[in-house]
Amino acid sequence: MKNLTSAYRGALLGLACGDALGAPVEFRRRDSFEPLTGMSSGGCWNLEAGQWTDDTSLALCLARSLVEKQGFCAKDQMQRYWRWYSEGYMSCTGDCFDIGNATHRALARFNLSDDPWAGDTNPSMSGNGALMRLAPAVLAAHGQQTLIWRWVIDSTRTTHASPDCIDAALVFANILDRVISGESLRSVLMNPEHPGLPKSTAIQRILNGEYLHLKREHLGDGFYVIEALENALWACWQGEDLESTLLLAANLGGDADTVAAIAGQLAGAAYGEEQLPKAWLKKLAWRKDITDLADALLALSQQLEAA
Ligand SMILES: [Mg+2]
């Protein structure tokens, strides 16, 4: 039986650690920088070692909303994302210093219309900005299959409603949920199938397990949602433990923080909190708040399951 406390904490702390690890090399071309070996400072946001970016801020907004609303409230989630954008809510620096295009446009639309279903359905708007914050929706709904699909789709389409964004979220949620249920990471990665998704879409290359055979130099930069997922799953497959998995992901460069944040959600849940290097956790900003939110998401999922 899987230790759920360790898996839930691992997922959220893994997300934040991946984000903080990759932040110093975000936007850098692969192999154009000294390989990362741990938490470091700098990068285009000039962060201190252990500080994280929009990925973690938005995941914490989503987690806090799920916990305080004791369930899914799209409007409350978007209000918190707006507060992050306008006031620096849930930012470890106190400011929103980076925001993706699709999230920015969705928040602007929400601010005018008050309609939380503000994600663009245009296929060209297929960034990774909803996938990077997804774990809290899966953690809260774990144990209830139909609830998971609904919350995963709905928590994605508030800001990212393109078919590729929705497909990527469903496939990643299925993988993450199976790992939390106790299936081994390797077995899930060898069979990432998700019944019910169309066979002709971009997600098919993930479902076919192409990342199991891809060479590092053939991976994309990770800004496109399908590539972000592919790169993260590649790192999870290649990594021997949690530390090496997140370093492999962050050292890909490009959208390094987000790819490592996605890998961190999954690998963190699979290996558990205990496998995160102590030196990383010591530096990680808001470690206690993140741990407490993970525990609160576990309590919420157990309440929902019992209801
Ligand atoms: Mg980021």
PDB file of N, CA and C in Angstrom, residues 200-272:
ATOM      1  N   SER A 200      -6.137  10.530 -33.733  1.00  0.00           N
ATOM      2  CA  SER A 200      -5.459  11.285 -34.790  1.00  0.00           C
ATOM      3  C   SER A 200      -4.744  12.524 -34.272  1.00  0.00           C
ATOM      4  N   THR A 201      -4.729  12.726 -32.950  1.00  0.00           N
ATOM      5  CA  THR A 201      -4.226  13.988 -32.434  1.00  0.00           C
ATOM      6  C   THR A 201      -2.759  13.903 -32.053  1.00  0.00           C
ATOM      7  N   ALA A 202      -2.210  15.069 -31.712  1.00  0.00           N
ATOM      8  CA  ALA A 202      -0.785  15.164 -31.383  1.00  0.00           C
ATOM      9  C   ALA A 202      -0.412  14.309 -30.179  1.00  0.00           C
ATOM     10  N   ILE A 203      -1.367  14.095 -29.277  1.00  0.00           N
ATOM     11  CA  ILE A 203      -1.077  13.348 -28.048  1.00  0.00           C
ATOM     12  C   ILE A 203      -0.701  11.894 -28.364  1.00  0.00           C
ATOM     13  N   GLN A 204      -1.042  11.456 -29.599  1.00  0.00           N
ATOM     14  CA  GLN A 204      -0.828  10.059 -29.951  1.00  0.00           C
ATOM     15  C   GLN A 204       0.626   9.617 -29.777  1.00  0.00           C
ATOM     16  N   ARG A 205       1.555  10.534 -30.034  1.00  0.00           N
ATOM     17  CA  ARG A 205       2.970  10.141 -29.910  1.00  0.00           C
ATOM     18  C   ARG A 205       3.347   9.844 -28.458  1.00  0.00           C
ATOM     19  N   ILE A 206       2.623  10.491 -27.519  1.00  0.00           N
ATOM     20  CA  ILE A 206       2.845  10.167 -26.097  1.00  0.00           C
ATOM     21  C   ILE A 206       2.214   8.810 -25.791  1.00  0.00           C
ATOM     22  N   LEU A 207       0.973   8.628 -26.276  1.00  0.00           N
ATOM     23  CA  LEU A 207       0.276   7.366 -26.002  1.00  0.00           C
ATOM     24  C   LEU A 207       1.017   6.180 -26.626  1.00  0.00           C
ATOM     25  N   ASN A 208       1.707   6.434 -27.737  1.00  0.00           N
ATOM     26  CA  ASN A 208       2.501   5.373 -28.363  1.00  0.00           C
ATOM     27  C   ASN A 208       3.821   5.137 -27.632  1.00  0.00           C
ATOM     28  N   GLY A 209       4.098   5.955 -26.619  1.00  0.00           N
ATOM     29  CA  GLY A 209       5.331   5.776 -25.849  1.00  0.00           C
ATOM     30  C   GLY A 209       6.587   6.166 -26.610  1.00  0.00           C
ATOM     31  N   GLU A 210       6.475   7.120 -27.540  1.00  0.00           N
ATOM     32  CA  GLU A 210       7.669   7.498 -28.322  1.00  0.00           C
ATOM     33  C   GLU A 210       8.791   8.027 -27.434  1.00  0.00           C
ATOM     34  N   TYR A 211       8.437   8.651 -26.300  1.00  0.00           N
ATOM     35  CA  TYR A 211       9.459   9.216 -25.406  1.00  0.00           C
ATOM     36  C   TYR A 211      10.367   8.130 -24.819  1.00  0.00           C
ATOM     37  N   LEU A 212       9.921   6.878 -24.859  1.00  0.00           N
ATOM     38  CA  LEU A 212      10.750   5.792 -24.323  1.00  0.00           C
ATOM     39  C   LEU A 212      11.992   5.589 -25.184  1.00  0.00           C
ATOM     40  N   HIS A 213      11.920   6.009 -26.440  1.00  0.00           N
ATOM     41  CA  HIS A 213      13.016   5.737 -27.382  1.00  0.00           C
ATOM     42  C   HIS A 213      13.704   7.000 -27.869  1.00  0.00           C
ATOM     43  N   LEU A 214      13.163   8.168 -27.508  1.00  0.00           N
ATOM     44  CA  LEU A 214      13.732   9.413 -28.043  1.00  0.00           C
ATOM     45  C   LEU A 214      15.110   9.687 -27.455  1.00  0.00           C
ATOM     46  N   LYS A 215      15.979  10.202 -28.300  1.00  0.00           N
ATOM     47  CA  LYS A 215      17.289  10.643 -27.823  1.00  0.00           C
ATOM     48  C   LYS A 215      17.169  12.078 -27.326  1.00  0.00           C
ATOM     49  N   ARG A 216      18.006  12.421 -26.365  1.00  0.00           N
ATOM     50  CA  ARG A 216      17.954  13.738 -25.738  1.00  0.00           C
ATOM     51  C   ARG A 216      17.997  14.866 -26.776  1.00  0.00           C
ATOM     52  N   GLU A 217      18.852  14.695 -27.794  1.00  0.00           N
ATOM     53  CA  GLU A 217      19.010  15.781 -28.772  1.00  0.00           C
ATOM     54  C   GLU A 217      17.792  15.926 -29.680  1.00  0.00           C
ATOM     55  N   HIS A 218      16.890  14.961 -29.641  1.00  0.00           N
ATOM     56  CA  HIS A 218      15.699  15.058 -30.479  1.00  0.00           C
ATOM     57  C   HIS A 218      14.485  15.624 -29.737  1.00  0.00           C
ATOM     58  N   LEU A 219      14.655  15.929 -28.457  1.00  0.00           N
ATOM     59  CA  LEU A 219      13.546  16.509 -27.694  1.00  0.00           C
ATOM     60  C   LEU A 219      13.408  17.989 -28.036  1.00  0.00           C
ATOM     61  N   GLY A 220      12.175  18.502 -27.995  1.00  0.00           N
ATOM     62  CA  GLY A 220      11.933  19.919 -28.276  1.00  0.00           C
ATOM     63  C   GLY A 220      12.285  20.788 -27.078  1.00  0.00           C
ATOM     64  N   ASP A 221      11.932  22.082 -27.189  1.00  0.00           N
ATOM     65  CA  ASP A 221      12.300  23.004 -26.103  1.00  0.00           C
ATOM     66  C   ASP A 221      11.271  23.030 -24.969  1.00  0.00           C
ATOM     67  N   GLY A 222      10.103  22.394 -25.198  1.00  0.00           N
ATOM     68  CA  GLY A 222       9.166  22.200 -24.095  1.00  0.00           C
ATOM     69  C   GLY A 222       8.145  23.305 -23.872  1.00  0.00           C
ATOM     70  N   PHE A 223       8.095  24.302 -24.754  1.00  0.00           N
ATOM     71  CA  PHE A 223       7.098  25.363 -24.553  1.00  0.00           C
ATOM     72  C   PHE A 223       5.704  24.911 -25.010  1.00  0.00           C
ATOM     73  N   TYR A 224       5.673  24.067 -26.029  1.00  0.00           N
ATOM     74  CA  TYR A 224       4.411  23.491 -26.532  1.00  0.00           C
ATOM     75  C   TYR A 224       4.006  22.364 -25.572  1.00  0.00           C
ATOM     76  N   VAL A 225       2.727  22.317 -25.221  1.00  0.00           N
ATOM     77  CA  VAL A 225       2.274  21.430 -24.148  1.00  0.00           C
ATOM     78  C   VAL A 225       2.628  19.953 -24.389  1.00  0.00           C
ATOM     79  N   ILE A 226       2.514  19.508 -25.633  1.00  0.00           N
ATOM     80  CA  ILE A 226       2.815  18.098 -25.917  1.00  0.00           C
ATOM     81  C   ILE A 226       4.314  17.827 -25.715  1.00  0.00           C
ATOM     82  N   GLU A 227       5.127  18.793 -26.133  1.00  0.00           N
ATOM     83  CA  GLU A 227       6.579  18.651 -25.930  1.00  0.00           C
ATOM     84  C   GLU A 227       6.947  18.718 -24.456  1.00  0.00           C
ATOM     85  N   ALA A 228       6.287  19.590 -23.716  1.00  0.00           N
ATOM     86  CA  ALA A 228       6.568  19.704 -22.280  1.00  0.00           C
ATOM     87  C   ALA A 228       6.298  18.374 -21.591  1.00  0.00           C
ATOM     88  N   LEU A 229       5.165  17.756 -21.953  1.00  0.00           N
ATOM     89  CA  LEU A 229       4.821  16.464 -21.363  1.00  0.00           C
ATOM     90  C   LEU A 229       5.818  15.396 -21.818  1.00  0.00           C
ATOM     91  N   GLU A 230       6.130  15.420 -23.100  1.00  0.00           N
ATOM     92  CA  GLU A 230       7.071  14.431 -23.638  1.00  0.00           C
ATOM     93  C   GLU A 230       8.428  14.530 -22.931  1.00  0.00           C
ATOM     94  N   ASN A 231       8.927  15.751 -22.784  1.00  0.00           N
ATOM     95  CA  ASN A 231      10.235  15.938 -22.143  1.00  0.00           C
ATOM     96  C   ASN A 231      10.205  15.479 -20.682  1.00  0.00           C
ATOM     97  N   ALA A 232       9.113  15.802 -19.996  1.00  0.00           N
ATOM     98  CA  ALA A 232       9.001  15.422 -18.582  1.00  0.00           C
ATOM     99  C   ALA A 232       8.940  13.895 -18.439  1.00  0.00           C
ATOM    100  N   LEU A 233       8.167  13.241 -19.318  1.00  0.00           N
ATOM    101  CA  LEU A 233       8.059  11.778 -19.237  1.00  0.00           C
ATOM    102  C   LEU A 233       9.379  11.126 -19.634  1.00  0.00           C
ATOM    103  N   TRP A 234      10.073  11.723 -20.599  1.00  0.00           N
ATOM    104  CA  TRP A 234      11.398  11.228 -20.989  1.00  0.00           C
ATOM    105  C   TRP A 234      12.338  11.243 -19.773  1.00  0.00           C
ATOM    106  N   ALA A 235      12.331  12.356 -19.033  1.00  0.00           N
ATOM    107  CA  ALA A 235      13.202  12.469 -17.856  1.00  0.00           C
ATOM    108  C   ALA A 235      12.806  11.448 -16.791  1.00  0.00           C
ATOM    109  N   CYS A 236      11.504  11.256 -16.607  1.00  0.00           N
ATOM    110  CA  CYS A 236      11.041  10.273 -15.617  1.00  0.00           C
ATOM    111  C   CYS A 236      11.479   8.861 -16.009  1.00  0.00           C
ATOM    112  N   TRP A 237      11.498   8.586 -17.316  1.00  0.00           N
ATOM    113  CA  TRP A 237      11.905   7.268 -17.797  1.00  0.00           C
ATOM    114  C   TRP A 237      13.410   7.073 -17.677  1.00  0.00           C
ATOM    115  N   GLN A 238      14.176   8.126 -18.000  1.00  0.00           N
ATOM    116  CA  GLN A 238      15.642   8.027 -17.985  1.00  0.00           C
ATOM    117  C   GLN A 238      16.218   8.102 -16.571  1.00  0.00           C
ATOM    118  N   GLY A 239      15.542   8.797 -15.674  1.00  0.00           N
ATOM    119  CA  GLY A 239      16.088   9.037 -14.345  1.00  0.00           C
ATOM    120  C   GLY A 239      16.142   7.767 -13.509  1.00  0.00           C
ATOM    121  N   GLU A 240      17.135   7.695 -12.639  1.00  0.00           N
ATOM    122  CA  GLU A 240      17.275   6.510 -11.783  1.00  0.00           C
ATOM    123  C   GLU A 240      16.656   6.730 -10.416  1.00  0.00           C
ATOM    124  N   ASP A 241      16.494   7.982 -10.073  1.00  0.00           N
ATOM    125  CA  ASP A 241      15.873   8.331  -8.796  1.00  0.00           C
ATOM    126  C   ASP A 241      15.305   9.736  -8.949  1.00  0.00           C
ATOM    127  N   LEU A 242      14.772  10.270  -7.870  1.00  0.00           N
ATOM    128  CA  LEU A 242      14.107  11.571  -7.969  1.00  0.00           C
ATOM    129  C   LEU A 242      15.095  12.679  -8.328  1.00  0.00           C
ATOM    130  N   GLU A 243      16.261  12.629  -7.692  1.00  0.00           N
ATOM    131  CA  GLU A 243      17.266  13.670  -7.944  1.00  0.00           C
ATOM    132  C   GLU A 243      17.717  13.672  -9.407  1.00  0.00           C
ATOM    133  N   SER A 244      18.074  12.505  -9.908  1.00  0.00           N
ATOM    134  CA  SER A 244      18.581  12.472 -11.291  1.00  0.00           C
ATOM    135  C   SER A 244      17.468  12.808 -12.285  1.00  0.00           C
ATOM    136  N   THR A 245      16.235  12.426 -11.977  1.00  0.00           N
ATOM    137  CA  THR A 245      15.117  12.726 -12.878  1.00  0.00           C
ATOM    138  C   THR A 245      14.929  14.235 -13.019  1.00  0.00           C
ATOM    139  N   LEU A 246      14.923  14.938 -11.909  1.00  0.00           N
ATOM    140  CA  LEU A 246      14.678  16.382 -11.977  1.00  0.00           C
ATOM    141  C   LEU A 246      15.865  17.116 -12.588  1.00  0.00           C
ATOM    142  N   LEU A 247      17.069  16.636 -12.344  1.00  0.00           N
ATOM    143  CA  LEU A 247      18.235  17.268 -12.977  1.00  0.00           C
ATOM    144  C   LEU A 247      18.233  17.015 -14.483  1.00  0.00           C
ATOM    145  N   LEU A 248      17.861  15.814 -14.898  1.00  0.00           N
ATOM    146  CA  LEU A 248      17.756  15.535 -16.339  1.00  0.00           C
ATOM    147  C   LEU A 248      16.759  16.483 -16.993  1.00  0.00           C
ATOM    148  N   ALA A 249      15.617  16.687 -16.318  1.00  0.00           N
ATOM    149  CA  ALA A 249      14.565  17.553 -16.880  1.00  0.00           C
ATOM    150  C   ALA A 249      15.043  18.997 -16.955  1.00  0.00           C
ATOM    151  N   ALA A 250      15.594  19.514 -15.864  1.00  0.00           N
ATOM    152  CA  ALA A 250      16.000  20.924 -15.835  1.00  0.00           C
ATOM    153  C   ALA A 250      17.154  21.183 -16.798  1.00  0.00           C
ATOM    154  N   ASN A 251      18.049  20.233 -16.929  1.00  0.00           N
ATOM    155  CA  ASN A 251      19.214  20.427 -17.801  1.00  0.00           C
ATOM    156  C   ASN A 251      18.877  20.362 -19.283  1.00  0.00           C
ATOM    157  N   LEU A 252      17.593  20.090 -19.612  1.00  0.00           N
ATOM    158  CA  LEU A 252      17.189  20.171 -21.019  1.00  0.00           C
ATOM    159  C   LEU A 252      17.164  21.620 -21.494  1.00  0.00           C
ATOM    160  N   GLY A 253      17.129  22.574 -20.557  1.00  0.00           N
ATOM    161  CA  GLY A 253      17.051  23.982 -20.961  1.00  0.00           C
ATOM    162  C   GLY A 253      15.699  24.291 -21.579  1.00  0.00           C
ATOM    163  N   GLY A 254      15.616  25.345 -22.393  1.00  0.00           N
ATOM    164  CA  GLY A 254      14.324  25.741 -22.969  1.00  0.00           C
ATOM    165  C   GLY A 254      13.377  26.125 -21.852  1.00  0.00           C
ATOM    166  N   ASP A 255      12.176  25.509 -21.834  1.00  0.00           N
ATOM    167  CA  ASP A 255      11.267  25.791 -20.723  1.00  0.00           C
ATOM    168  C   ASP A 255      11.628  24.876 -19.547  1.00  0.00           C
ATOM    169  N   ALA A 256      12.834  25.067 -19.047  1.00  0.00           N
ATOM    170  CA  ALA A 256      13.447  24.144 -18.094  1.00  0.00           C
ATOM    171  C   ALA A 256      12.669  24.037 -16.788  1.00  0.00           C
ATOM    172  N   ASP A 257      12.226  25.172 -16.265  1.00  0.00           N
ATOM    173  CA  ASP A 257      11.531  25.140 -14.973  1.00  0.00           C
ATOM    174  C   ASP A 257      10.204  24.398 -15.090  1.00  0.00           C
ATOM    175  N   THR A 258       9.487  24.624 -16.195  1.00  0.00           N
ATOM    176  CA  THR A 258       8.179  23.984 -16.347  1.00  0.00           C
ATOM    177  C   THR A 258       8.315  22.490 -16.632  1.00  0.00           C
ATOM    178  N   VAL A 259       9.237  22.113 -17.486  1.00  0.00           N
ATOM    179  CA  VAL A 259       9.439  20.679 -17.758  1.00  0.00           C
ATOM    180  C   VAL A 259       9.836  19.963 -16.461  1.00  0.00           C
ATOM    181  N   ALA A 260      10.710  20.587 -15.677  1.00  0.00           N
ATOM    182  CA  ALA A 260      11.120  19.960 -14.413  1.00  0.00           C
ATOM    183  C   ALA A 260       9.988  19.990 -13.385  1.00  0.00           C
ATOM    184  N   ALA A 261       9.127  21.013 -13.453  1.00  0.00           N
ATOM    185  CA  ALA A 261       7.972  21.062 -12.539  1.00  0.00           C
ATOM    186  C   ALA A 261       6.975  19.942 -12.863  1.00  0.00           C
ATOM    187  N   ILE A 262       6.800  19.655 -14.149  1.00  0.00           N
ATOM    188  CA  ILE A 262       5.889  18.573 -14.547  1.00  0.00           C
ATOM    189  C   ILE A 262       6.504  17.219 -14.150  1.00  0.00           C
ATOM    190  N   ALA A 263       7.788  17.052 -14.463  1.00  0.00           N
ATOM    191  CA  ALA A 263       8.471  15.814 -14.057  1.00  0.00           C
ATOM    192  C   ALA A 263       8.428  15.668 -12.535  1.00  0.00           C
ATOM    193  N   GLY A 264       8.548  16.795 -11.832  1.00  0.00           N
ATOM    194  CA  GLY A 264       8.569  16.767 -10.372  1.00  0.00           C
ATOM    195  C   GLY A 264       7.244  16.334  -9.761  1.00  0.00           C
ATOM    196  N   GLN A 265       6.128  16.703 -10.399  1.00  0.00           N
ATOM    197  CA  GLN A 265       4.821  16.266  -9.895  1.00  0.00           C
ATOM    198  C   GLN A 265       4.742  14.739  -9.922  1.00  0.00           C
ATOM    199  N   LEU A 266       5.151  14.170 -11.068  1.00  0.00           N
ATOM    200  CA  LEU A 266       5.010  12.729 -11.253  1.00  0.00           C
ATOM    201  C   LEU A 266       6.083  11.952 -10.471  1.00  0.00           C
ATOM    202  N   ALA A 267       7.348  12.343 -10.649  1.00  0.00           N
ATOM    203  CA  ALA A 267       8.424  11.614  -9.968  1.00  0.00           C
ATOM    204  C   ALA A 267       8.311  11.797  -8.454  1.00  0.00           C
ATOM    205  N   GLY A 268       7.882  12.990  -8.037  1.00  0.00           N
ATOM    206  CA  GLY A 268       7.708  13.239  -6.605  1.00  0.00           C
ATOM    207  C   GLY A 268       6.660  12.308  -6.010  1.00  0.00           C
ATOM    208  N   ALA A 269       5.548  12.122  -6.741  1.00  0.00           N
ATOM    209  CA  ALA A 269       4.508  11.205  -6.262  1.00  0.00           C
ATOM    210  C   ALA A 269       5.005   9.764  -6.270  1.00  0.00           C
ATOM    211  N   ALA A 270       5.797   9.423  -7.284  1.00  0.00           N
ATOM    212  CA  ALA A 270       6.250   8.035  -7.429  1.00  0.00           C
ATOM    213  C   ALA A 270       7.296   7.667  -6.375  1.00  0.00           C
ATOM    214  N   TYR A 271       8.290   8.507  -6.191  1.00  0.00           N
ATOM    215  CA  TYR A 271       9.388   8.180  -5.271  1.00  0.00           C
ATOM    216  C   TYR A 271       9.079   8.607  -3.837  1.00  0.00           C
ATOM    217  N   GLY A 272       8.236   9.623  -3.677  1.00  0.00           N
ATOM    218  CA  GLY A 272       7.862  10.078  -2.335  1.00  0.00           C
ATOM    219  C   GLY A 272       8.761  11.185  -1.822  1.00  0.00           C
TER     220      GLY A 272
END
